[in-house]
Amino acid sequence: MKTTHRLFGLLPLLVGAVIAAAAGHALTGYGVPLTLTIAAGLGIFSSVTNVMDRLLQNATAVTHQCTTCDFRVQLTNCGAVDNRRWQEIAANHPHHV
Ligand SMILES: [Zn+2]
């Protein structure tokens, strides 16, 4: 895996941690108990990380879709040979859904 891909993969974790820390810091001003602040922070971290990860995957993915049915393949980080092979599979798969 390339270094840029590793750094790109860490971006959702970093953004999630920053937003969760900011929300946790904001909650301490309202006298929220520490356990609830931690629970809220973990929930925010999990949600933001998951959404950011999905958005980044969708932004970098290549999708091949059958023209007659709903069959589709979404590829990330694949080479030209695999990309071409999956394009042919999507265009001519045996069982149209
Ligand atoms: Zn099909």
Coordinates of C-alpha atoms and ligand atoms in Angstrom, one line a residue, residues 66-71 90 93 95-97, ligand 1:
C66 CA -24.6 -4.1 -16.2
T67 CA -26.7 -2.3 -18.8
T68 CA -29.7 -4.5 -18.5
C69 CA -30.0 -5.2 -14.7
D70 CA -28.9 -3.9 -11.4
F71 CA -25.7 -5.9 -11.1
A90 CA -20.2 -6.7 -15.4
H93 CA -22.4 -11.8 -16.4
H95 CA -27.2 -14.4 -14.3
H96 CA -29.0 -11.1 -14.8
V97 CA -30.8 -10.2 -11.7
Ligands
ZN1 ZN -27.1 -7.9 -15.9

